[in-house]
């Protein structure tokens, strides 16, 4: 099966079509089945991958390292402050050296251009573990979760409330590809990445899905099958910016009253970490509609699908 993707980078849904995303989702669901019945799956025995995290992580790092261990892959964690890049060594030199040592690079960093540049200098695959533009490993786990909880994706509506950055961009693309409507509720003046927005609109034409941005939270919630919460600000924002976003996003807090405006069978999703009392209440996080821990578990199964697909 692996020949389909072998050696390719996994940088964002912008580079993948619907069939390719579906392929990785199916692989991930199969790994989840194997995990559930304790069927060994050490298909990548002997591989050694580097894991470079330039930002904090609980789910992505541990999901990746656990997934790698189950596949027989050794991971070497690279601390950015210990690398010579921290003292000015060019990325293009670092990338080509890492490429000589490792079977692949998993990286969480700031700008998408950093991940893209690593990929351009490395022959081995690079997996994007989050940039300011995209969070595609999260996207695979989210699609898995929606399929598990709702069955068919086509025709569903997802209400997204929170910062319209990386997770929003990734979600727009998969909603467009899989025929889901997405209504992004956020304050005036905030908007997803323009290029990804235009790409999502193009892709949505093929499936008939509607991707919209609105300041009207009630409109976004109406008829939603999924209410997706996201933090009001991003890692790296200053306290001044955080305070500003708290005020701007206050009307978009996901409460039980807000959930009641969605479909009666709606589920609540959040990529986590969540800030209880800010973008979402504690009550919603803990309510029966909340699927956040199943979603979080799927991060690990998704990592296996992605690794197995791209590994050489
Ligand atoms: N959702 C997510 O990426 O979580 P972490 O920041 O903990 O990796």
Coordinates of C-alpha atoms and ligand atoms in Angstrom, one line a residue:
X1 CA 0.0 0.0 0.0
X2 CA 2.8 2.4 0.9
X3 CA 4.0 2.9 -2.7
X4 CA 1.3 5.5 -3.3
X5 CA 2.9 8.1 -1.0
X6 CA 6.3 6.7 -0.3
X7 CA 8.9 9.4 0.1
X8 CA 6.5 12.3 -0.2
X9 CA 6.3 15.2 2.3
X10 CA 3.2 15.8 4.3
X11 CA 3.2 19.6 4.5
X12 CA -0.4 20.6 4.4
X13 CA -3.8 19.8 2.8
X14 CA -3.0 22.4 0.2
X15 CA -0.7 19.8 -1.4
X16 CA -3.1 16.9 -1.2
X17 CA -6.3 16.0 -3.1
X18 CA -9.3 14.4 -1.6
X19 CA -8.3 10.9 -2.6
X20 CA -4.9 11.3 -1.0
X21 CA -6.4 12.6 2.2
X22 CA -8.9 9.8 2.2
X23 CA -6.1 7.2 1.7
X24 CA -4.3 8.4 4.8
X25 CA -7.5 8.5 6.8
X26 CA -8.3 4.9 5.8
X27 CA -4.8 3.9 6.8
X28 CA -5.1 5.6 10.1
X29 CA -8.5 3.9 10.8
X30 CA -6.9 0.6 10.0
X31 CA -4.1 1.3 12.5
X32 CA -6.7 2.2 15.1
X33 CA -8.3 -1.2 14.5
X34 CA -4.9 -2.9 14.9
X35 CA -4.3 -1.0 18.1
X36 CA -7.7 -1.9 19.5
X37 CA -7.2 -5.6 19.0
X38 CA -3.5 -5.4 20.0
X39 CA -2.3 -6.6 16.6
X40 CA 1.4 -5.7 16.2
X41 CA 2.2 -3.3 13.4
X42 CA 6.0 -2.7 13.4
X43 CA 6.1 -2.1 9.6
X44 CA 8.9 0.5 9.8
X45 CA 11.2 -1.5 12.1
X46 CA 14.7 0.0 12.0
X47 CA 13.8 3.5 10.8
X48 CA 15.1 6.5 12.8
X49 CA 13.2 9.9 12.5
X50 CA 14.2 13.3 13.9
X51 CA 11.5 15.2 15.8
X52 CA 12.1 19.0 16.0
X53 CA 9.7 21.0 18.1
X54 CA 10.3 24.8 18.2
X55 CA 7.0 25.2 20.1
X56 CA 5.4 23.5 23.0
X57 CA 3.3 20.4 22.4
X58 CA 1.5 17.7 24.5
X59 CA -0.5 15.9 21.8
X60 CA 1.5 16.2 18.7
X61 CA 4.8 15.3 20.1
X62 CA 3.6 12.4 22.3
X63 CA 1.2 11.1 19.6
X64 CA 4.1 11.1 17.1
X65 CA 6.6 9.4 19.4
X66 CA 4.1 6.8 20.6
X67 CA 3.0 6.1 17.0
X68 CA 6.6 5.8 15.8
X69 CA 7.4 3.4 18.7
X70 CA 4.5 1.1 17.7
X71 CA 5.7 1.1 14.1
X72 CA 9.2 0.2 15.2
X73 CA 10.6 3.7 14.5
X74 CA 13.2 5.2 16.8
X75 CA 12.7 9.0 17.3
X76 CA 15.5 11.4 18.2
X77 CA 14.1 14.6 19.8
X78 CA 16.0 17.7 18.7
X79 CA 15.8 20.7 21.0
X80 CA 16.0 23.9 18.9
X81 CA 18.2 25.7 21.5
X82 CA 20.8 22.9 21.3
X83 CA 21.1 23.0 17.5
X84 CA 23.6 25.2 15.7
X85 CA 20.7 26.8 13.8
X86 CA 20.2 28.7 17.1
X87 CA 23.7 30.2 16.5
X88 CA 23.1 31.1 12.9
X89 CA 23.8 27.9 10.9
X90 CA 21.7 28.2 7.8
X91 CA 18.7 26.0 7.5
X92 CA 19.8 24.6 4.2
X93 CA 23.0 23.2 5.8
X94 CA 21.1 21.8 8.8
X95 CA 18.5 20.2 6.5
X96 CA 21.1 18.4 4.4
X97 CA 23.0 17.1 7.4
X98 CA 19.8 15.8 9.1
X99 CA 18.9 14.2 5.8
X100 CA 22.1 12.1 5.9
X101 CA 21.3 10.8 9.4
X102 CA 17.6 10.3 9.5
X103 CA 14.8 8.5 7.6
X104 CA 12.6 11.6 8.0
X105 CA 11.9 14.8 9.9
X106 CA 8.9 15.7 11.9
X107 CA 8.8 19.4 12.6
X108 CA 6.7 21.9 14.6
X109 CA 7.7 25.5 13.9
X110 CA 6.6 29.0 13.1
X111 CA 6.2 29.9 9.4
X112 CA 5.1 27.4 6.7
X113 CA 8.2 28.6 4.7
X114 CA 10.5 27.0 7.3
X115 CA 8.8 23.5 6.8
X116 CA 8.7 24.0 3.1
X117 CA 12.4 24.9 3.0
X118 CA 13.4 21.8 5.1
X119 CA 11.4 19.7 2.6
X120 CA 13.1 21.3 -0.4
X121 CA 16.6 20.4 0.9
X122 CA 15.8 16.9 2.2
X123 CA 15.3 13.8 0.1
X124 CA 13.7 12.0 3.1
X125 CA 10.1 12.9 3.9
X126 CA 9.2 15.9 6.1
X127 CA 6.0 15.9 8.2
X128 CA 4.4 19.2 9.3
X129 CA 3.5 19.1 13.0
X130 CA 2.0 22.6 12.9
X131 CA 2.9 25.9 11.4
X132 CA 1.1 29.3 11.5
X133 CA -0.5 28.3 8.3
X134 CA -1.5 24.6 8.7
X135 CA -2.0 21.7 11.1
X136 CA -2.5 18.7 8.8
X137 CA -1.8 16.0 11.3
X138 CA -4.7 17.5 13.3
X139 CA -6.8 17.5 10.2
X140 CA -6.4 13.7 9.6
X141 CA -7.4 13.0 13.3
X142 CA -10.4 15.4 12.9
X143 CA -11.7 13.7 9.8
X144 CA -11.3 10.3 11.5
X145 CA -13.3 11.6 14.4
X146 CA -16.1 13.0 12.2
X147 CA -16.4 9.7 10.3
X148 CA -16.5 7.7 13.5
X149 CA -19.1 9.9 15.1
X150 CA -21.2 10.9 12.1
X151 CA -20.6 8.3 9.4
X152 CA -20.8 10.1 6.1
X153 CA -19.2 13.6 6.0
X154 CA -20.9 14.9 2.9
X155 CA -23.8 17.2 3.8
X156 CA -22.7 17.9 7.3
X157 CA -22.2 21.4 8.7
X158 CA -19.3 22.4 10.9
X159 CA -19.5 25.6 13.0
X160 CA -15.9 26.9 13.8
X161 CA -15.5 29.4 16.6
X162 CA -12.1 30.7 17.5
X163 CA -8.9 32.1 15.9
X164 CA -9.0 31.6 12.1
X165 CA -5.5 30.4 11.7
X166 CA -3.8 27.1 11.1
X167 CA -6.5 24.7 12.3
X168 CA -9.1 26.8 10.5
X169 CA -7.2 26.7 7.3
X170 CA -6.8 23.0 7.4
X171 CA -10.4 22.5 8.3
X172 CA -11.6 24.7 5.5
X173 CA -9.7 22.5 3.0
X174 CA -11.0 19.2 4.2
X175 CA -14.6 20.5 4.5
X176 CA -14.4 21.7 0.9
X177 CA -12.9 18.4 -0.3
X178 CA -15.4 16.2 1.6
X179 CA -18.6 18.2 0.8
X180 CA -19.1 19.6 4.3
X181 CA -20.4 23.1 4.9
X182 CA -18.3 25.2 7.3
X183 CA -19.3 28.4 8.9
X184 CA -16.5 30.3 10.6
X185 CA -17.7 32.6 13.4
X186 CA -15.3 35.3 14.3
X187 CA -15.1 39.0 14.9
X188 CA -15.1 41.6 12.2
X189 CA -11.6 42.2 10.7
X190 CA -10.5 38.6 11.3
X191 CA -10.3 36.3 8.3
X192 CA -8.5 33.0 7.4
X193 CA -5.4 33.0 5.2
X194 CA -6.5 34.6 1.8
X195 CA -4.8 32.0 -0.4
X196 CA -6.1 29.0 1.5
X197 CA -9.6 30.7 1.5
X198 CA -9.5 31.0 -2.3
X199 CA -8.2 27.4 -2.6
X200 CA -11.1 26.2 -0.4
X201 CA -13.6 28.1 -2.4
X202 CA -12.3 26.5 -5.6
X203 CA -12.4 23.0 -4.1
X204 CA -15.9 23.6 -2.7
X205 CA -17.2 24.3 -6.2
X206 CA -16.5 20.6 -7.0
X207 CA -18.3 19.2 -4.0
X208 CA -21.0 21.8 -3.5
X209 CA -20.0 22.7 0.0
X210 CA -20.3 26.2 1.3
X211 CA -17.4 27.7 3.3
X212 CA -18.4 31.0 4.9
X213 CA -17.2 33.6 7.5
X214 CA -19.7 35.4 9.6
X215 CA -19.8 37.6 12.6
X216 CA -23.2 36.2 13.5
X217 CA -22.5 33.3 15.9
X218 CA -26.2 32.1 16.0
X219 CA -26.2 31.9 12.2
X220 CA -23.0 29.8 12.3
X221 CA -24.4 27.5 14.9
X222 CA -27.8 27.0 13.3
X223 CA -28.1 23.4 12.0
X224 CA -24.5 22.5 12.8
X225 CA -23.6 18.9 13.2
X226 CA -20.2 19.8 14.7
X227 CA -19.3 22.7 16.9
X228 CA -15.5 23.1 16.7
X229 CA -13.9 25.3 19.3
X230 CA -10.5 26.9 19.0
X231 CA -8.4 29.2 21.2
X232 CA -9.0 32.9 20.8
X233 CA -5.3 33.6 20.2
X234 CA -2.2 31.7 19.0
X235 CA 1.1 30.5 20.6
X236 CA 3.5 33.4 20.6
X237 CA 0.9 36.2 21.0
X238 CA 1.8 38.9 23.5
X239 CA -0.3 39.5 26.6
X240 CA -1.6 42.7 25.0
X241 CA -2.8 40.8 22.0
X242 CA -4.3 38.1 24.2
X243 CA -6.3 40.7 26.1
X244 CA -7.5 42.2 22.8
X245 CA -8.6 38.8 21.5
X246 CA -10.4 37.9 24.7
X247 CA -12.5 41.0 24.3
X248 CA -13.1 40.5 20.6
X249 CA -14.0 36.8 20.9
X250 CA -16.1 37.1 24.1
X251 CA -19.5 36.9 22.1
X252 CA -18.3 33.6 20.5
X253 CA -17.8 31.6 23.7
X254 CA -19.1 28.0 23.3
X255 CA -21.6 27.6 26.1
X256 CA -24.4 25.0 26.6
X257 CA -26.8 27.7 25.3
X258 CA -24.7 27.9 22.2
X259 CA -24.6 24.1 21.8
X260 CA -28.5 24.2 22.1
X261 CA -28.6 26.4 18.9
X262 CA -26.8 23.7 16.9
X263 CA -28.4 20.4 15.8
X264 CA -29.7 18.4 18.7
X265 CA -27.2 15.6 17.8
X266 CA -24.3 18.0 17.4
X267 CA -20.9 17.0 18.7
X268 CA -18.3 19.3 20.3
X269 CA -14.7 19.1 19.0
X270 CA -11.6 21.0 20.0
X271 CA -8.0 20.4 18.9
X272 CA -6.8 21.2 22.5
X273 CA -5.3 22.6 24.6
X274 CA -8.6 24.4 25.5
X275 CA -8.8 27.4 27.8
X276 CA -11.9 26.6 29.9
X277 CA -13.8 29.8 30.6
X278 CA -12.4 31.5 27.6
X279 CA -13.4 30.1 24.2
X280 CA -15.5 27.3 25.8
X281 CA -17.0 26.6 29.2
X282 CA -16.0 23.7 31.4
X283 CA -19.6 22.4 31.1
X284 CA -19.3 22.0 27.3
X285 CA -15.9 20.3 27.6
X286 CA -17.4 17.7 29.9
X287 CA -20.8 17.3 28.4
X288 CA -22.0 14.1 26.6
X289 CA -21.7 15.8 23.2
X290 CA -18.0 16.5 23.7
X291 CA -15.7 14.1 21.8
X292 CA -12.5 15.8 22.6
X293 CA -10.7 12.9 24.1
X294 CA -11.6 10.5 21.3
X295 CA -10.4 13.2 18.9
X296 CA -7.2 13.6 20.9
X297 CA -6.6 9.8 20.8
X298 CA -7.1 9.8 17.1
X299 CA -4.0 12.1 16.9
X300 CA -1.9 9.0 17.6
X301 CA -3.6 6.7 15.1
X302 CA -3.4 9.5 12.5
X303 CA 0.3 9.8 13.1
X304 CA 0.7 6.1 12.2
X305 CA -1.3 6.5 9.0
X306 CA 0.8 9.5 8.0
X307 CA 4.2 7.9 8.9
X308 CA 3.3 4.6 7.2
X309 CA 2.2 6.5 4.1
X310 CA 5.2 8.7 3.6
X311 CA 8.1 6.6 5.0
X312 CA 10.6 5.3 2.4
Ligands
LIG1 N1 -3.7 20.0 19.1 C1 -2.4 20.1 19.3 O1 -1.6 20.3 18.4 O2 -2.0 19.9 20.6 P1 -0.5 20.1 21.1 O3 -0.2 21.6 20.9 O4 -0.5 19.7 22.5 O5 0.5 19.3 20.3

